CSV table of C-alpha atoms in Angstrom, one decimal:
chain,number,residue,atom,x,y,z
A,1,UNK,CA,0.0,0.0,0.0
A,2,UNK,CA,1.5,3.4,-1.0
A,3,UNK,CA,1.0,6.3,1.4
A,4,UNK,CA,-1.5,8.6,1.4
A,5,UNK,CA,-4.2,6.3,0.3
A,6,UNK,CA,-6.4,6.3,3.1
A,7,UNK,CA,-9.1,3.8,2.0
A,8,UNK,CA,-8.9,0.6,-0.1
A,9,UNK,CA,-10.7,-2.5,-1.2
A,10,UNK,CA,-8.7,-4.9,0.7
A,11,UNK,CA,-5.1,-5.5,3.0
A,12,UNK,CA,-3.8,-8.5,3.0
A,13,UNK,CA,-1.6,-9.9,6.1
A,14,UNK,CA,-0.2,-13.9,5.6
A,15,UNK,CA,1.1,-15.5,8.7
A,16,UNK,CA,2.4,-18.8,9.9
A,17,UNK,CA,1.2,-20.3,13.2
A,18,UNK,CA,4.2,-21.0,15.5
A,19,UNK,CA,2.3,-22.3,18.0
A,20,UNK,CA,-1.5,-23.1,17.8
A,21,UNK,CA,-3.9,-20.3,17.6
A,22,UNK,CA,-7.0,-20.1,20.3
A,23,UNK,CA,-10.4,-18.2,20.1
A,24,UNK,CA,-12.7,-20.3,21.7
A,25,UNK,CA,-16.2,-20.1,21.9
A,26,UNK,CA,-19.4,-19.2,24.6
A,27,UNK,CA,-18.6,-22.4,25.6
A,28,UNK,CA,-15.0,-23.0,26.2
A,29,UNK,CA,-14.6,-24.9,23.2
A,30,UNK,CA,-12.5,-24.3,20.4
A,31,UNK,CA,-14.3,-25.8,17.7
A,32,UNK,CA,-13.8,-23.1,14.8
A,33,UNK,CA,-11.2,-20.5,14.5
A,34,UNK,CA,-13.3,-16.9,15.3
A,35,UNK,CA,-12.8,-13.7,13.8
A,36,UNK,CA,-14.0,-12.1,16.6
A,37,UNK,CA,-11.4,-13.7,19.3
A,38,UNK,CA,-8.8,-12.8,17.4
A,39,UNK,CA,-10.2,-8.9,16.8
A,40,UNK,CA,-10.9,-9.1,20.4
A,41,UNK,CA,-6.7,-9.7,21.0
A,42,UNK,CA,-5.6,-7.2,18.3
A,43,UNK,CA,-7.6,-4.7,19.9
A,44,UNK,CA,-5.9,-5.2,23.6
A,45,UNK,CA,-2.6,-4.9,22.0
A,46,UNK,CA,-3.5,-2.1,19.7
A,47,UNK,CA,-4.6,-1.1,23.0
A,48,UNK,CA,-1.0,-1.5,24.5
A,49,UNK,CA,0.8,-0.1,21.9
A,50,UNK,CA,-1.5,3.1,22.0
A,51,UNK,CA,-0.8,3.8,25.7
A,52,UNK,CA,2.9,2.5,24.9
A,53,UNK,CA,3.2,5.6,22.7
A,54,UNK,CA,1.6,8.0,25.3
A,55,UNK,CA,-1.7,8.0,24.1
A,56,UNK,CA,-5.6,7.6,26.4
A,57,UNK,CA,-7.7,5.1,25.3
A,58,UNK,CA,-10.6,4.1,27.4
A,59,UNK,CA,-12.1,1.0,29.0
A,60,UNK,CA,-15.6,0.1,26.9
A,61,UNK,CA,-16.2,-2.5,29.3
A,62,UNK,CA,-16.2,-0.6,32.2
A,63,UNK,CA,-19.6,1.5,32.3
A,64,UNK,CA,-18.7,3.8,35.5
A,65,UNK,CA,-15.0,4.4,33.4
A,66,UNK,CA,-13.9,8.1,33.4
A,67,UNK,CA,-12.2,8.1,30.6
A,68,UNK,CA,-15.3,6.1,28.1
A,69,UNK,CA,-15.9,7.1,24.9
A,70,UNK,CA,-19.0,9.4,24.9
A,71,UNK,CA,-20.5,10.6,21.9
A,72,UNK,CA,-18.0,11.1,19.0
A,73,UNK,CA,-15.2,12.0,20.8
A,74,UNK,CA,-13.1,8.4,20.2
A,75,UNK,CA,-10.1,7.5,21.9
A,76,UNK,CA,-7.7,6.2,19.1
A,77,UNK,CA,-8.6,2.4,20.0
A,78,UNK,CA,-12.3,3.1,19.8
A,79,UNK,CA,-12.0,5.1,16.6
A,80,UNK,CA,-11.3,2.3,14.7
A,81,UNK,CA,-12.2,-1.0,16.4
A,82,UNK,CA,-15.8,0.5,17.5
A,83,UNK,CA,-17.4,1.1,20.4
A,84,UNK,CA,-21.1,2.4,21.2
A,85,UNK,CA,-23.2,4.2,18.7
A,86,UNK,CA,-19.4,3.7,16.8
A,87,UNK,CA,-18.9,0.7,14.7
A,88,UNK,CA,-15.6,-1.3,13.8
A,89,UNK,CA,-14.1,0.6,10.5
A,90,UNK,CA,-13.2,-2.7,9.3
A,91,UNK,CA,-14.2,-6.4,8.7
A,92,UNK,CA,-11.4,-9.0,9.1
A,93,UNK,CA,-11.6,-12.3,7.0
A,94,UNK,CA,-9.2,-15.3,7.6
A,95,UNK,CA,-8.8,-17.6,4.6
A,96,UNK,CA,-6.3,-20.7,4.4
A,97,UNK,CA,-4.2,-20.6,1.5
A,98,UNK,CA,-3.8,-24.2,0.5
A,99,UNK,CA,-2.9,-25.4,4.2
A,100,UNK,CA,-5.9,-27.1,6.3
A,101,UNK,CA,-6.7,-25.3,9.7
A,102,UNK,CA,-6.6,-28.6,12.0
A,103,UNK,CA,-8.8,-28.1,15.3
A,104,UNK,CA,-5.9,-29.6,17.2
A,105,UNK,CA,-7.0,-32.4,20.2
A,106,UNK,CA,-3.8,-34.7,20.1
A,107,UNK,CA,-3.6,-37.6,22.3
A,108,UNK,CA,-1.3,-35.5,24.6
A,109,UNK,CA,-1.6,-35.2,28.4
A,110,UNK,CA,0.8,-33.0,29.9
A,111,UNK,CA,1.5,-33.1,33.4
A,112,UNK,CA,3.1,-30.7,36.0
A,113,UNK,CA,3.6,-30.7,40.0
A,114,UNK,CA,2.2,-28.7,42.5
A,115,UNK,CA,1.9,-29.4,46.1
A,116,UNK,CA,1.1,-33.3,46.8
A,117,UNK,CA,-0.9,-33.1,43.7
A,118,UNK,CA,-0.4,-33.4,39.6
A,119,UNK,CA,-2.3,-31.6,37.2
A,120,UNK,CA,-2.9,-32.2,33.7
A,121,UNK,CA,-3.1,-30.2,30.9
A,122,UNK,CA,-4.6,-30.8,27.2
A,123,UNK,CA,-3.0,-29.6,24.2
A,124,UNK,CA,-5.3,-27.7,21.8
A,125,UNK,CA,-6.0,-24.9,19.6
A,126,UNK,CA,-6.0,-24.1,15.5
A,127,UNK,CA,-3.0,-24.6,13.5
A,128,UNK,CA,-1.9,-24.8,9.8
A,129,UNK,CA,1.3,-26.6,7.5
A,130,UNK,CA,0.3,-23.3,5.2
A,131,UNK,CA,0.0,-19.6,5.8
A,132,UNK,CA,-3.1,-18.5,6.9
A,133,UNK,CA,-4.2,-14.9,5.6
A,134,UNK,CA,-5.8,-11.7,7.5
A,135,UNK,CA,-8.1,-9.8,4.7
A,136,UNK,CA,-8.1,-6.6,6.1
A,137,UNK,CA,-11.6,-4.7,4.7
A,138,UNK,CA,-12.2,-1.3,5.0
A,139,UNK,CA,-16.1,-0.5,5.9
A,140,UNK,CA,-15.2,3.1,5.8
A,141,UNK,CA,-11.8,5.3,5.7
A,142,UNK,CA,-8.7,4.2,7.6
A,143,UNK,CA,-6.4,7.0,8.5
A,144,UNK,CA,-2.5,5.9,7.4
A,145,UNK,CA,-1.8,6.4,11.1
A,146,UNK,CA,-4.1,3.9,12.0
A,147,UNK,CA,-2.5,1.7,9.5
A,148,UNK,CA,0.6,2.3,10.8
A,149,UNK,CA,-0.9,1.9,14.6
A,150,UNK,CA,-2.0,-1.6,13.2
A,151,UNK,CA,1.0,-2.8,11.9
A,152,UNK,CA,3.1,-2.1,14.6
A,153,UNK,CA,0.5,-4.1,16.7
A,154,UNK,CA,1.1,-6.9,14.6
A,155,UNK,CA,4.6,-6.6,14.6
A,156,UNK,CA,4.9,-6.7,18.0
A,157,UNK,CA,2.6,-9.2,18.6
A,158,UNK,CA,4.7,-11.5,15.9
A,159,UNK,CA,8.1,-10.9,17.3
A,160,UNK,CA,6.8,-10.4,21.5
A,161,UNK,CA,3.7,-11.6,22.0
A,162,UNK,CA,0.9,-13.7,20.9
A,163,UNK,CA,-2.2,-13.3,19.1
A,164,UNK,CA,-5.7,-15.2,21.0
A,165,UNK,CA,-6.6,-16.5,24.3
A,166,UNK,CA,-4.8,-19.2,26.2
A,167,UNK,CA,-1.4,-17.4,25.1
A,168,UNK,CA,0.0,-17.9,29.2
A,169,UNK,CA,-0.2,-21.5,28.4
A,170,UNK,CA,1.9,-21.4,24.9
A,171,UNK,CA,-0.9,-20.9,22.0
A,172,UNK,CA,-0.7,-18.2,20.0
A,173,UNK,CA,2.8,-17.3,18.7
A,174,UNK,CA,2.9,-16.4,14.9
A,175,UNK,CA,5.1,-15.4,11.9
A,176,UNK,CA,4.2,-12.5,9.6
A,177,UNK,CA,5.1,-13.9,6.7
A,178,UNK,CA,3.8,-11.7,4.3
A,179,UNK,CA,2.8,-8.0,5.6
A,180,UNK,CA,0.0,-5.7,2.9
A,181,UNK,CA,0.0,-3.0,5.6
A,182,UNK,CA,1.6,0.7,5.7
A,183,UNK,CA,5.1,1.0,6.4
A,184,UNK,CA,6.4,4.0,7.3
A,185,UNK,CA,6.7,6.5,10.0
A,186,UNK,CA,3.2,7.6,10.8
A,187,UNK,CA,3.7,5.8,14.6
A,188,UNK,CA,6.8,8.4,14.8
A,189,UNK,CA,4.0,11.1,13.7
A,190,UNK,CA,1.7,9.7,16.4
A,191,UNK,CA,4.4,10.6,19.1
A,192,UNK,CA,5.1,13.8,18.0
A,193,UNK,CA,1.5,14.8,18.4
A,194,UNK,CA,1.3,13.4,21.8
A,195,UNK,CA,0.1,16.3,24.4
A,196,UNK,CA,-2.0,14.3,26.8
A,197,UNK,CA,1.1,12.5,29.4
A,198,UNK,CA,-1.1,9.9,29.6
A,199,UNK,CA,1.5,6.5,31.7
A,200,UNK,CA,3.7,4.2,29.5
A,201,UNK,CA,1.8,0.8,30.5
A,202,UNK,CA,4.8,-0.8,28.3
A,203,UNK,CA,7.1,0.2,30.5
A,204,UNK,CA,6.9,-2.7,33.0
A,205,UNK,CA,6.4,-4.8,29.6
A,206,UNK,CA,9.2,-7.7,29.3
A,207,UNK,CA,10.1,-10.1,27.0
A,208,UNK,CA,13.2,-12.9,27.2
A,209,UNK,CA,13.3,-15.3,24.1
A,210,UNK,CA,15.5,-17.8,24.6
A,211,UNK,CA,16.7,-20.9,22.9
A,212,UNK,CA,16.3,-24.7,24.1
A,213,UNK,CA,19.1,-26.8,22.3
A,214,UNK,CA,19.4,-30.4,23.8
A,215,UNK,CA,22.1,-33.3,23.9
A,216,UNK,CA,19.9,-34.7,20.7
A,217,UNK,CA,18.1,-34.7,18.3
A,218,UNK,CA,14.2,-33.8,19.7
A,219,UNK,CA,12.7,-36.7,17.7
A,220,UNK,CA,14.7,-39.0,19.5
A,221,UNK,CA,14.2,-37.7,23.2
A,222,UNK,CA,10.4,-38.4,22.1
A,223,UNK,CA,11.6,-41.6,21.6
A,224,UNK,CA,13.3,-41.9,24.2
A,225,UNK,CA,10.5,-40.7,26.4
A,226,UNK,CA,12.4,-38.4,27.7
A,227,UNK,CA,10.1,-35.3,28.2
A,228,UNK,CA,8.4,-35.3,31.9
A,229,UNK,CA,5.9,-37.8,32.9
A,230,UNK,CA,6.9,-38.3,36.7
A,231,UNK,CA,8.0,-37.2,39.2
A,232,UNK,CA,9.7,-39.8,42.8
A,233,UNK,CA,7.7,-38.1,45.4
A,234,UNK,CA,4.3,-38.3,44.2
A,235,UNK,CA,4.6,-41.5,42.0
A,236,UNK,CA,3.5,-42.2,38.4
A,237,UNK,CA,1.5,-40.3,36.1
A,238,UNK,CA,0.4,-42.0,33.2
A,239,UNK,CA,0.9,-39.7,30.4
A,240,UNK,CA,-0.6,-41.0,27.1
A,241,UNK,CA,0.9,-38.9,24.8
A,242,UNK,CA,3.6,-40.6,22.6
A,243,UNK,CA,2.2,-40.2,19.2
A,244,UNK,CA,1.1,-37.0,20.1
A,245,UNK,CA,4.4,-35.2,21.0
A,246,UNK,CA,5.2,-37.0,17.5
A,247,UNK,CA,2.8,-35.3,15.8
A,248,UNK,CA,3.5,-32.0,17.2
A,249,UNK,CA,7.0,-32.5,16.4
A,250,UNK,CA,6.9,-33.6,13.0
A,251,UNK,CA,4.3,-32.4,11.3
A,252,UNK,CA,3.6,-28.7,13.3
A,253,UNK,CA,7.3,-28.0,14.7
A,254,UNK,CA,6.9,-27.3,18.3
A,255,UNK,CA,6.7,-29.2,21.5
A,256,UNK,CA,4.4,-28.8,24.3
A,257,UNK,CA,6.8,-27.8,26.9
A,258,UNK,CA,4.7,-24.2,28.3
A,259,UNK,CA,3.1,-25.9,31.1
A,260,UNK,CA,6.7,-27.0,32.2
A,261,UNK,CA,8.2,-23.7,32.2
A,262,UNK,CA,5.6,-22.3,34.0
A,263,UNK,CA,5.3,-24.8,36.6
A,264,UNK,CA,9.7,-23.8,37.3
A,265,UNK,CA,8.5,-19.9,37.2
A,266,UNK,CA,6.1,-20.2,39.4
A,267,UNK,CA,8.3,-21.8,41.9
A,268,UNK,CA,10.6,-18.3,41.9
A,269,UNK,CA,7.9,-16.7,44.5
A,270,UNK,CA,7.6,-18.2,47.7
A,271,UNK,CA,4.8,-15.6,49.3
A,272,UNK,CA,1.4,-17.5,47.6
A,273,UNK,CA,-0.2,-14.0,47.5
A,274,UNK,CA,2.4,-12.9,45.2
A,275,UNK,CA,2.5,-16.3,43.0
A,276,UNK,CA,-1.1,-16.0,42.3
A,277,UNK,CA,-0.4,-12.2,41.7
A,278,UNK,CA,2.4,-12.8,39.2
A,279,UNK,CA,1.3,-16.2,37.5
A,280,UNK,CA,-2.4,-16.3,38.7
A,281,UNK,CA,-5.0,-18.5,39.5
A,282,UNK,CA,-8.2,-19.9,39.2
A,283,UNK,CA,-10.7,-17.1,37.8
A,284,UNK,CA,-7.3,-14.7,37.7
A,285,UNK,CA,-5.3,-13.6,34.7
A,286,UNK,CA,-1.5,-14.0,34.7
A,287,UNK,CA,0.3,-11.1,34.6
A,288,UNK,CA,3.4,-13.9,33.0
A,289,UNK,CA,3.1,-15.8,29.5
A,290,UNK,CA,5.2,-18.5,28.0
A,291,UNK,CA,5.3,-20.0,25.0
A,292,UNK,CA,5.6,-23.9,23.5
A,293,UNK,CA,8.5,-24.6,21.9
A,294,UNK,CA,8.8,-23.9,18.5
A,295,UNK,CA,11.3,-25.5,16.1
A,296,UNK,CA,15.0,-23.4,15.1
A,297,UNK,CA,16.7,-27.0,14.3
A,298,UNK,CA,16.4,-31.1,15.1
A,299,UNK,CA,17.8,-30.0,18.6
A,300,UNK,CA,16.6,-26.6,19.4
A,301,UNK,CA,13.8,-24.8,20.0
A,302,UNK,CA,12.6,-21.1,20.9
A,303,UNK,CA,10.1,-20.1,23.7
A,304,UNK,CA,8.8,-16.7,24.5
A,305,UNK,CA,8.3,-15.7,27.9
A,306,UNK,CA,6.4,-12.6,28.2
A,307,UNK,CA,4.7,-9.9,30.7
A,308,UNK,CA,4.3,-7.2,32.9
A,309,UNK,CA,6.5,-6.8,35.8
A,310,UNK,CA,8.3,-3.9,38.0
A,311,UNK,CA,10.3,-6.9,39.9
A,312,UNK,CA,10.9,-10.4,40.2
A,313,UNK,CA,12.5,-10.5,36.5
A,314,UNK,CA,16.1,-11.3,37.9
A,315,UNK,CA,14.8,-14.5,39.5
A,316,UNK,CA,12.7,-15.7,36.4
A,317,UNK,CA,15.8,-15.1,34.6
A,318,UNK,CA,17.9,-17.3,36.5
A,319,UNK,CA,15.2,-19.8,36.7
A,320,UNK,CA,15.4,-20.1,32.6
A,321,UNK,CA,18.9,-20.2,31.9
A,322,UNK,CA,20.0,-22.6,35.0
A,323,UNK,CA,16.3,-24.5,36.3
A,324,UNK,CA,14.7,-25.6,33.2
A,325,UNK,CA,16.2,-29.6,33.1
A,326,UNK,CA,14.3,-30.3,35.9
A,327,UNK,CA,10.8,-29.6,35.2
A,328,UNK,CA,11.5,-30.7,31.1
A,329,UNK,CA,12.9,-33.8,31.4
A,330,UNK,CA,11.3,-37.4,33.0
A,331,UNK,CA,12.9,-39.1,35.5
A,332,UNK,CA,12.4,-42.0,34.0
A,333,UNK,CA,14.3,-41.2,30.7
A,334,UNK,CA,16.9,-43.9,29.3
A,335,UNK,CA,20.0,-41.9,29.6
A,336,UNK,CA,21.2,-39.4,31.6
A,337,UNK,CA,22.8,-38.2,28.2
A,338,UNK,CA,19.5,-37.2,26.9
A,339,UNK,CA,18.8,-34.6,30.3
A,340,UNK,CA,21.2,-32.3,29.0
A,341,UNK,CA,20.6,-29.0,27.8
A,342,UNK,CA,21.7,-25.8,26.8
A,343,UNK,CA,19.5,-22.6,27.8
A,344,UNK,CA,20.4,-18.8,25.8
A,345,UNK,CA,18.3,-16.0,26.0
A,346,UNK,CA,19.3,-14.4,22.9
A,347,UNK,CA,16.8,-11.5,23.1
A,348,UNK,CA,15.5,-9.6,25.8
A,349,UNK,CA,13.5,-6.2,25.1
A,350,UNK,CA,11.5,-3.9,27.8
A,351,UNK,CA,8.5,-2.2,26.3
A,352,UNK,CA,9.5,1.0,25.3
A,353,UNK,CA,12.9,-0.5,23.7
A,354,UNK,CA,10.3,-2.0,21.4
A,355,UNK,CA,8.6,1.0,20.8
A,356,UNK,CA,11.6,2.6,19.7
């Protein structure tokens, strides 16, 4: 798209699912991959990136909010993703190009520790072999600094964050492979123009990716059963998931290894108050999300770990690079050759580095 034109028939964005994608449903389920959950997460991280940059935008959700839109004075997330009496300016389409969307229900049963008991935890989600593509369509005129706005959002969404629900518990990482939207410097325009001080929430915004690279090849630690399953205080867990982590591995290019990271994180605060603060809890968001695994090479993978915090990021850290064998590995595995691991954190950005 060439600047200055403000309106057209159609924007095209083509990404590759990383990890698998989650919208759910008014019933939990994740039966079909909705427009609206994902609209629903661009909008919070539009949000983000609109207060990142200085900017107000208000809470719709919140009817004795201050700061709600009222009448047709928008905030800048309002103005084009709707609100009251204001509609969305455009309609977003997701078509497959050639790849089938697989509603993904392996037979894989994770596991993870906590107190005298084990929980388990189901792999699932939406994801593709071929890029899937974002049709962008204008329903009325899109200003090329709320192009701009939206393209960073998906930016930092593809290289920090995650795009749909269940993203704390590895879903949701994506590759832009293809990007129809403005580049440019209308963001840097949006700055400029900034008068209203409103706070930099991206400020307490972290992200470390790092780099899993094992003793083996992954395929053979599968194998090998070498991935969690038990632990020698609390006895077996049967863990049903052999040709699961196989399909994972070889046909989608991650492993489901979120739930373990998080279950090591967690263990980096000792005062429950703040645990459930940090990492939540039943009925509570966390203010911490991590990733799955998704392939570099046969030994390595990647995982994102993401979030807002003011402290406690030192301790995570150290948790990462030096505590990950223990909650990854089974203590059953063959060899003690296949526990070994190398952990690099080969990016880590605050929020406003991002920004600029």
């Amino acid at each position: 798209m060439l600047k200055g034109e403000k309106f057209m028939d159609v924007v095209t964005i083509k990404i590759k699912t990383l990890t698998p994608l989650w919208t759910g449903d008014e019933n939990g389920k994740n039966t079909v991959l909705r427009e609206t959950g994902l609209i629903g997460s661009l909008r919070w991280w539009y949000e983000m990136v609109v207060k990142g940059l200085g900017r107000k935008a208000c809470d719709p959700t919140d009817s004795e909010s201050e700061v709600k839109c009222k009448d047709k004075k928008h905030c800048d997330v309002c103005e084009l993703f709707g609100c009251t009496g204001w509609a969305r300016k455009f309609r977003l389409e997701v078509e497959f190009s050639g790849g089938q969307l697989l509603p993904l229900e392996p037979n894989v049963k994770i596991g993870t520790r906590r107190g005298e008991t084990h929980l388990s935890r189901r792999v699932s989600g939406f994801i593709s072999d071929k890029p899937i593509v974002f049709k962008f369509i204008p329903l009325r005129e899109i200003t090329d600094n709320e192009w701009a706005l939206l393209n960073k959002t998906l930016k930092v969404i593809s290289e920090y964050g995650a795009l749909g629900a269940h993203t704390s518990q590895g879903n949701g990482v994506i590759q832009i492979v293809e990007n129809g939207l403005l580049q440019g410097d209308s963001v840097e325009i949006i700055r400029e123009k900034n008068k209203t001080g409103a706070a930099n929430l991206l400020e307490d915004f972290f992200v470390y990716k790092i780099n899993v690279t094992f003793n083996k090849e992954i395929s053979e630690l599968i194998k090998n059963k070498a991935f969690w399953r038990q632990n020698k205080s609390y006895g077996d867990l049967e863990d049903k998931r052999d040709d699961g982590w196989n399909q994972l591995w070889n046909d989608y290019h991650f492993i489901p290894i979120a739930y373990h990271i998080r279950d090591a994180l967690r263990r980096t605060e000792g005062d429950e108050g703040k645990r459930h603060e940090i990492f939540g809890e039943l009925g509570r968001g966390s203010k911490v999300f991590v990733s799955h695994g998704y392939r570099i090479d046969d030994k390595t993978v990647q995982v994102r770990v993401f979030g807002w915090l003011t402290g406690n990021r030192e301790k995570i850290k150290n948790k990462l690079v030096n505590g990950l064998g223990e909650y990854l590995f089974s203590d059953n595995s063959h060899s003690s050759q296949d526990n070994n691991l190398n952990v690099k954190i080969i990016e880590e950005k605050s929020g406003i580095e991002i920004l600029n």
